[in-house]
Coordinates of C-alpha atoms and ligand atoms in Angstrom, one line a residue:
M1026 CA -0.9 23.5 22.9
R1027 CA -3.2 21.1 24.8
T1028 CA -6.3 19.3 24.4
K1029 CA -8.1 18.1 27.7
I1030 CA -9.2 14.5 27.7
K1031 CA -11.2 14.4 30.9
N1032 CA -10.5 16.5 34.4
N1033 CA -6.8 17.3 34.9
V1034 CA -5.5 15.0 31.3
S1035 CA -4.4 16.4 28.8
W1036 CA -3.1 15.6 24.8
V1037 CA 0.1 17.0 24.4
G1038 CA 0.9 14.7 21.0
Y1039 CA 1.4 15.5 17.4
L1040 CA -0.9 14.9 15.2
D1041 CA 1.1 13.9 11.5
W1042 CA -1.1 15.0 9.0
E1043 CA 1.7 14.3 6.4
L1044 CA 3.3 11.1 7.1
E1045 CA 3.1 8.9 4.0
T1046 CA 4.9 5.8 5.6
F1047 CA 5.7 4.2 8.6
H1048 CA 8.4 1.9 10.4
G1049 CA 10.1 2.6 7.3
A1050 CA 7.9 1.9 4.2
D1051 CA 6.6 -1.0 5.7
Y1052 CA 3.3 0.3 6.4
S1053 CA 1.3 3.4 4.3
I1054 CA -0.5 5.8 5.6
H1055 CA -3.3 7.2 4.3
N1056 CA -5.6 9.7 6.2
G1057 CA -2.3 11.1 8.2
S1058 CA -1.5 9.4 12.1
S1059 CA -0.1 10.6 14.9
Q1060 CA 1.9 10.1 18.3
N1061 CA -0.6 10.8 21.3
A1062 CA 1.9 11.4 24.6
Y1063 CA -0.7 12.1 27.8
L1064 CA -0.1 15.4 30.3
I1065 CA -1.7 14.4 34.2
E1066 CA -1.6 17.0 36.0
E1067 CA -2.6 16.1 39.5
G1068 CA -0.8 15.6 42.8
K1069 CA 2.3 14.5 40.8
T1070 CA 2.9 16.4 36.9
V1071 CA 2.9 13.2 35.2
L1072 CA 4.0 12.5 31.2
I1073 CA 2.9 9.7 30.0
D1074 CA 5.5 8.3 26.6
T1075 CA 6.1 11.3 24.0
V1076 CA 6.8 12.0 20.3
W1077 CA 8.6 11.2 17.4
T1078 CA 12.3 11.8 17.3
P1079 CA 11.9 14.2 14.7
H1080 CA 9.5 16.2 16.1
R1081 CA 11.7 15.7 19.6
F1082 CA 12.5 20.3 19.7
G1083 CA 8.3 20.8 18.6
F1084 CA 7.1 18.8 21.2
V1085 CA 9.8 19.9 24.3
E1086 CA 8.9 23.3 23.0
N1087 CA 4.9 23.2 22.9
L1088 CA 5.2 21.6 26.3
A1089 CA 6.6 24.0 28.3
S1090 CA 5.0 25.9 26.0
E1091 CA 2.2 24.7 28.5
I1092 CA 4.0 23.9 32.3
D1093 CA 7.7 24.9 33.3
L1094 CA 9.3 22.0 33.0
K1095 CA 10.3 20.8 36.1
K1096 CA 7.4 20.1 37.5
I1097 CA 7.3 17.5 35.7
D1098 CA 8.2 15.0 38.7
F1099 CA 7.8 11.6 36.7
I1100 CA 7.6 10.9 32.8
V1101 CA 6.3 7.0 31.8
A1102 CA 7.4 5.4 28.8
N1103 CA 5.1 2.9 27.9
H1104 CA 7.1 1.7 24.8
G1105 CA 11.0 2.1 23.5
E1106 CA 9.4 2.2 20.4
C1107 CA 11.2 6.0 19.2
D1108 CA 7.3 7.1 17.5
H1109 CA 7.0 7.2 21.2
S1110 CA 10.3 7.7 23.1
G1111 CA 12.0 9.6 20.3
S1112 CA 11.6 12.9 22.4
L1113 CA 13.2 11.9 25.2
T1114 CA 16.6 12.7 24.4
A1115 CA 16.1 16.5 24.6
L1116 CA 13.1 16.1 26.7
L1117 CA 15.4 14.8 29.7
D1118 CA 18.5 17.4 28.2
R1119 CA 16.0 19.7 29.8
I1120 CA 15.1 17.7 32.9
P1121 CA 18.0 15.9 33.4
G1122 CA 17.2 12.8 36.4
T1123 CA 13.6 12.9 36.2
P1124 CA 11.9 9.3 36.4
V1125 CA 11.5 7.3 33.8
Y1126 CA 9.4 4.7 34.4
C1127 CA 9.1 1.9 32.0
T1128 CA 9.3 -2.2 31.6
A1129 CA 13.2 -3.2 32.4
L1130 CA 13.1 -4.4 28.5
G1131 CA 11.7 -1.3 27.9
A1132 CA 15.3 0.2 29.7
K1133 CA 17.4 -2.3 27.6
S1134 CA 15.1 -0.8 24.2
L1135 CA 16.2 3.1 26.0
E1136 CA 19.4 2.2 26.3
G1137 CA 20.2 0.2 23.1
Q1138 CA 18.8 2.9 21.3
Y1139 CA 19.8 6.0 23.2
G1140 CA 22.5 4.8 24.5
K1141 CA 24.2 5.4 28.5
R1142 CA 23.0 8.6 29.1
G1143 CA 22.5 8.5 32.7
W1144 CA 18.2 8.7 32.7
N1145 CA 17.0 7.8 36.2
L1146 CA 14.8 4.8 34.7
N1147 CA 12.8 2.8 36.8
V1148 CA 11.3 -1.0 35.6
V1149 CA 7.9 -1.2 37.0
K1150 CA 6.1 -4.6 36.3
T1151 CA 2.5 -5.7 35.7
G1152 CA 0.4 -4.4 39.8
D1153 CA 2.9 -2.0 40.5
S1154 CA 1.5 1.0 40.9
I1155 CA 2.2 4.7 41.9
D1156 CA 0.6 7.4 43.8
I1157 CA 0.0 10.6 41.8
G1158 CA -2.4 12.5 44.4
N1159 CA -6.0 13.3 44.3
G1160 CA -6.8 9.9 45.2
K1161 CA -5.8 8.6 41.8
K1162 CA -2.7 6.0 41.2
L1163 CA -0.9 4.9 37.8
V1164 CA -1.1 0.7 38.0
F1165 CA 1.1 -0.7 35.0
V1166 CA -0.1 -3.5 33.0
E1167 CA 2.7 -5.4 30.5
M1168 CA 1.8 -5.8 28.0
R1169 CA 4.4 -7.7 26.3
M1170 CA 4.8 -9.0 23.0
L1171 CA 1.9 -6.5 21.8
H1172 CA 3.5 -5.5 20.6
W1173 CA 7.4 -5.5 21.2
P1174 CA 8.7 -7.2 23.9
D1175 CA 8.9 -4.2 26.0
S1176 CA 5.3 -3.3 25.5
M1177 CA 3.0 -1.7 28.6
A1178 CA -0.4 -0.2 29.2
T1179 CA -0.9 2.8 32.8
Y1180 CA -4.3 2.5 34.1
M1181 CA -5.4 5.4 35.7
T1182 CA -7.9 5.1 38.6
G1183 CA -10.0 7.5 39.8
D1184 CA -10.3 9.1 36.1
N1185 CA -10.5 5.4 34.6
I1186 CA -9.0 6.1 31.3
L1187 CA -6.2 3.3 30.1
F1188 CA -3.0 4.1 28.5
S1189 CA -2.9 1.5 26.0
N1190 CA 0.2 1.9 23.8
D1191 CA 0.1 0.6 20.0
A1192 CA -2.9 -1.6 21.4
F1193 CA -5.7 0.1 20.3
G1194 CA -4.5 2.4 17.9
Q1195 CA -4.7 3.8 13.7
H1196 CA -2.6 5.4 11.8
Y1197 CA -5.2 7.8 11.0
A1198 CA -5.1 11.6 11.9
V1199 CA -8.5 13.1 14.4
G1200 CA -7.5 16.7 14.1
E1201 CA -10.9 16.6 17.2
L1202 CA -9.1 13.9 19.0
F1203 CA -12.0 11.4 19.5
N1204 CA -13.9 8.6 18.3
D1205 CA -17.3 10.3 17.9
K1206 CA -15.5 12.6 15.8
A1207 CA -13.9 10.8 13.5
N1208 CA -15.4 9.5 10.4
Q1209 CA -16.2 6.2 11.4
C1210 CA -15.8 3.8 8.6
L1211 CA -12.0 5.1 8.2
L1212 CA -11.8 5.0 12.1
R1213 CA -13.0 1.0 11.5
L1214 CA -10.6 0.7 8.8
E1215 CA -7.6 2.0 10.3
A1216 CA -8.6 0.4 13.7
M1217 CA -8.7 -2.7 11.9
K1218 CA -4.9 -2.3 9.2
Y1219 CA -3.2 -1.0 12.0
F1220 CA -4.2 -4.7 14.3
T1221 CA -3.9 -7.3 10.7
N1222 CA -0.3 -4.9 9.9
I1223 CA 1.3 -4.8 13.0
L1224 CA -0.6 -6.9 16.0
N1225 CA -2.2 -9.4 13.4
P1226 CA 0.8 -11.9 14.0
F1227 CA 0.2 -11.8 18.1
A1228 CA -2.9 -12.4 17.9
P1229 CA -2.4 -15.9 20.3
I1230 CA -0.8 -13.6 23.3
L1231 CA -3.8 -10.5 22.8
A1232 CA -6.6 -12.7 22.9
K1233 CA -4.5 -13.6 26.5
K1234 CA -4.2 -11.0 27.1
L1235 CA -7.7 -9.3 26.2
D1236 CA -9.0 -11.9 28.9
E1237 CA -6.7 -11.3 31.4
I1238 CA -7.4 -7.5 30.9
A1239 CA -11.2 -8.9 31.9
A1240 CA -10.1 -10.4 35.2
M1241 CA -9.0 -7.2 36.2
N1242 CA -12.6 -5.2 36.0
L1243 CA -11.5 -2.2 36.5
P1244 CA -13.8 0.1 35.2
I1245 CA -12.4 1.4 31.2
D1246 CA -14.1 5.3 30.7
I1247 CA -11.7 6.0 28.1
I1248 CA -8.9 4.4 26.1
A1249 CA -6.1 6.5 25.1
P1250 CA -3.7 4.6 22.8
S1251 CA -0.7 6.2 21.6
H1252 CA -2.3 6.6 17.5
G1253 CA -5.0 8.1 16.6
A1254 CA -8.4 8.5 18.0
I1255 CA -8.8 8.1 21.7
W1256 CA -11.7 5.9 22.7
R1257 CA -14.3 8.2 24.8
D1258 CA -17.8 7.1 22.6
D1259 CA -18.3 3.0 23.9
P1260 CA -14.4 2.6 24.7
M1261 CA -15.0 -1.2 25.1
Q1262 CA -16.1 -1.7 21.4
I1263 CA -12.8 -1.3 20.0
V1264 CA -11.3 -4.0 22.8
R1265 CA -14.4 -5.8 21.8
L1266 CA -13.2 -5.6 18.5
Y1267 CA -10.2 -6.6 19.4
A1268 CA -11.2 -9.8 20.6
E1269 CA -13.6 -10.5 17.5
W1270 CA -10.2 -9.6 15.6
A1271 CA -8.3 -12.0 17.8
N1272 CA -10.2 -15.0 17.3
A1273 CA -9.3 -16.0 13.0
Y1274 CA -11.6 -13.8 12.0
R1275 CA -13.5 -14.0 9.2
E1276 CA -16.0 -12.8 6.3
N1277 CA -17.4 -13.9 3.5
Q1278 CA -15.0 -12.3 1.5
V1279 CA -12.5 -14.5 -1.2
T1280 CA -9.3 -11.9 -2.0
V1281 CA -7.5 -13.1 -5.2
A1282 CA -4.0 -11.3 -5.3
Y1283 CA -1.5 -11.9 -8.5
D1284 CA 1.4 -10.1 -10.6
T1285 CA 1.7 -11.2 -14.4
M1286 CA 3.5 -10.6 -17.2
W1287 CA 1.4 -11.2 -19.9
E1288 CA -1.3 -11.0 -19.1
G1289 CA -2.6 -14.7 -18.4
T1290 CA -2.1 -14.5 -15.2
T1291 CA -4.9 -11.9 -15.4
Q1292 CA -7.1 -13.9 -17.3
I1293 CA -7.0 -16.6 -14.5
A1294 CA -7.3 -13.8 -11.3
H1295 CA -10.8 -12.6 -13.4
A1296 CA -11.6 -16.0 -14.4
I1297 CA -11.9 -16.9 -10.4
A1298 CA -13.2 -13.8 -9.7
D1299 CA -16.4 -15.0 -12.2
E1300 CA -16.6 -17.9 -11.4
I1301 CA -16.7 -17.2 -6.8
R1302 CA -19.8 -14.5 -7.9
R1303 CA -21.3 -17.3 -10.0
Q1304 CA -21.1 -19.8 -7.2
S1305 CA -21.8 -18.0 -4.1
P1306 CA -23.2 -14.1 -5.1
E1307 CA -23.1 -12.7 -1.6
T1308 CA -19.6 -14.0 -1.0
V1309 CA -17.5 -10.7 -1.4
V1310 CA -14.9 -11.1 -4.2
K1311 CA -11.7 -9.0 -4.4
V1312 CA -8.9 -9.5 -6.5
F1313 CA -5.5 -6.7 -6.7
N1314 CA -2.9 -6.8 -8.6
I1315 CA 0.1 -7.7 -5.9
A1316 CA 2.8 -5.3 -8.2
K1317 CA 0.6 -2.4 -8.5
S1318 CA -1.2 -2.3 -5.5
D1319 CA -0.8 -1.7 -1.3
K1320 CA 0.1 -4.1 0.4
N1321 CA -0.9 -3.3 3.9
D1322 CA -4.2 -3.1 2.1
V1323 CA -4.2 -5.7 0.0
M1324 CA -3.5 -7.7 3.4
T1325 CA -6.6 -5.9 5.6
E1326 CA -8.5 -7.8 2.9
V1327 CA -6.7 -11.0 2.7
F1328 CA -7.8 -10.6 7.0
K1329 CA -11.2 -10.2 5.2
S1330 CA -11.2 -12.9 4.0
K1331 CA -12.2 -16.9 4.2
A1332 CA -10.5 -17.8 1.1
I1333 CA -7.2 -16.6 -1.1
A1334 CA -6.4 -17.4 -4.5
V1335 CA -3.0 -16.5 -5.1
G1336 CA -1.3 -16.3 -8.6
S1337 CA 2.0 -16.2 -10.4
P1338 CA 3.3 -16.7 -13.6
T1339 CA 6.7 -19.0 -14.0
V1340 CA 9.8 -16.9 -14.6
S1341 CA 13.6 -18.8 -14.4
N1342 CA 11.8 -22.4 -12.5
S1343 CA 10.1 -19.6 -9.3
I1344 CA 7.7 -16.6 -8.7
L1345 CA 7.6 -12.7 -9.6
S1346 CA 9.4 -11.3 -6.9
S1347 CA 6.5 -9.5 -6.3
V1348 CA 4.4 -13.0 -5.6
A1349 CA 7.4 -13.8 -3.6
G1350 CA 7.7 -10.8 -1.1
W1351 CA 4.3 -10.8 -0.8
L1352 CA 4.4 -14.5 0.5
E1353 CA 6.9 -13.7 2.7
F1354 CA 4.5 -10.0 4.3
L1355 CA 1.9 -12.6 3.9
K1356 CA 3.6 -15.5 6.2
Q1357 CA 4.7 -13.0 8.6
L1358 CA 1.1 -11.7 9.7
K1359 CA -0.3 -15.6 10.8
F1360 CA -3.9 -15.4 9.3
K1361 CA -5.5 -18.7 11.1
Q1362 CA -7.6 -21.0 9.2
K1363 CA -7.9 -19.4 5.8
K1364 CA -7.9 -21.7 2.7
A1365 CA -6.0 -21.2 -0.3
A1366 CA -5.4 -22.2 -4.3
A1367 CA -2.3 -21.0 -6.6
F1368 CA -2.7 -20.6 -10.1
G1369 CA -0.2 -19.3 -12.9
C1370 CA 0.0 -19.8 -16.5
Y1371 CA 4.0 -20.3 -18.0
G1372 CA 5.8 -20.6 -20.9
W1373 CA 8.2 -23.6 -20.8
S1374 CA 9.0 -25.3 -17.0
G1375 CA 6.6 -23.9 -15.5
E1376 CA 7.0 -24.7 -11.5
S1377 CA 5.4 -21.2 -10.6
V1378 CA 1.8 -23.1 -8.7
K1379 CA 4.3 -25.5 -6.8
Q1380 CA 5.9 -23.9 -5.6
L1381 CA 3.6 -20.9 -4.7
Q1382 CA 1.3 -23.7 -2.8
K1383 CA 3.9 -24.6 -1.1
L1384 CA 4.8 -21.0 0.7
L1385 CA 0.9 -20.5 1.2
G1386 CA 0.6 -24.1 3.2
E1387 CA 4.1 -22.5 5.1
A1388 CA 2.2 -19.5 5.2
G1389 CA -0.5 -21.0 7.5
F1390 CA -3.3 -21.8 4.7
S1391 CA -4.7 -24.6 3.6
V1392 CA -4.1 -25.3 0.2
V1393 CA -6.6 -27.6 -1.9
E1394 CA -5.7 -29.0 -4.3
E1395 CA -7.2 -27.9 -7.5
S1396 CA -4.9 -25.2 -8.9
I1397 CA -5.0 -23.8 -12.4
R1398 CA -1.4 -23.8 -14.2
P1399 CA -2.2 -23.7 -18.2
Q1400 CA 0.5 -23.4 -20.8
W1401 CA 0.7 -20.0 -22.5
K1402 CA -2.8 -18.5 -22.4
A1403 CA -4.7 -20.2 -20.9
T1404 CA -7.9 -21.9 -23.4
Q1405 CA -11.5 -23.1 -22.6
D1406 CA -10.1 -26.3 -21.6
D1407 CA -8.0 -25.0 -18.6
L1408 CA -10.5 -22.4 -17.5
A1409 CA -12.0 -25.9 -17.5
A1410 CA -10.6 -26.5 -14.3
V1411 CA -11.8 -23.1 -12.2
P1412 CA -15.3 -24.7 -11.3
A1413 CA -13.7 -27.5 -9.7
M1414 CA -11.1 -25.3 -7.9
V1415 CA -13.7 -21.8 -6.2
K1416 CA -15.8 -24.7 -5.1
S1417 CA -13.1 -26.2 -2.6
L1418 CA -12.4 -22.3 -1.6
L1419 CA -15.7 -21.6 -1.0
A1420 CA -16.8 -25.3 1.0
Ligands
FEO949 FE1 3.7 3.0 17.9 FE2 5.2 0.6 18.3 O1 5.1 2.3 18.2

């Protein structure tokens, strides 16, 4: 099965309705996903990317039912990660010697993952192009660190399609394939979740790359990413959103995230949330128990927030392991220009707040001085410190 994208360009990917997690179990999937591969049939027949390894045989069979595989003049591997390169083994077994175009690091990645199989790998760099007939060309643009060192995008002149690979994608299965057919709220949410959890660490690089692409003055009619909806209705909307998101994005929101042993820290979390509502009714407040919440969804809320408050009781002179793991992930995502506060009750030694403040600082947050650190259960006196802490967070 194929779906026409524009003129002689078709989608030949895999709609992964049943996918529940991605990157192992590190990224939650709530609305399916897709691995998008594209077939161009101009003077030359070109395949842009493939699909994930478990679907490789179905992918090749599907492709063979649409065209004579021997007609494929070359393959573009925009990115070596196996959700896009994983079918190359099965495909190149059928059409050995077919040229594969990729970046220098893409070649390393492919050989590293699949071994030296004598594939006809051809290295390209930004600005290189290949004539595909009918007056059209494919132009390559390296997308280093967006999100892997080997990542690349491919631009098709004439039809003005940017095959952007992971950039501008979403883990969201849209049966009709196009952004104008998708649920718009879900599309924005999934695009933001993808940006937060996969691209935000590279936001400064992304901002520069967006400028570089803009300077190339390429007319773009369609942005065809390797996951999720294809942007054909106002495709630049996702570029504008990325420019906004890559620049220390913040909404008027505060997120409270915590874990607890005996509900003492829960009590403080809710007192903080109540106080935020009291001091700033227009501020969106969200509260999550880290141990019971989807970490990727919570991080998307953190991405939207101008400040966070993080809580853990003291356990074994430190913090709960759920919060420690969450903070490590928080650090990886390299959020910018956000404030943070720490809170947590204790029974005996009470190190958690100091530890939280240290880890929040290491994660790049501006940690406010005020904290809430009651022994045992918080009294009204302990909670009297909440307004000052909230005031600092909102300032
Ligand atoms: Fe969709 Fe980086 O792979």
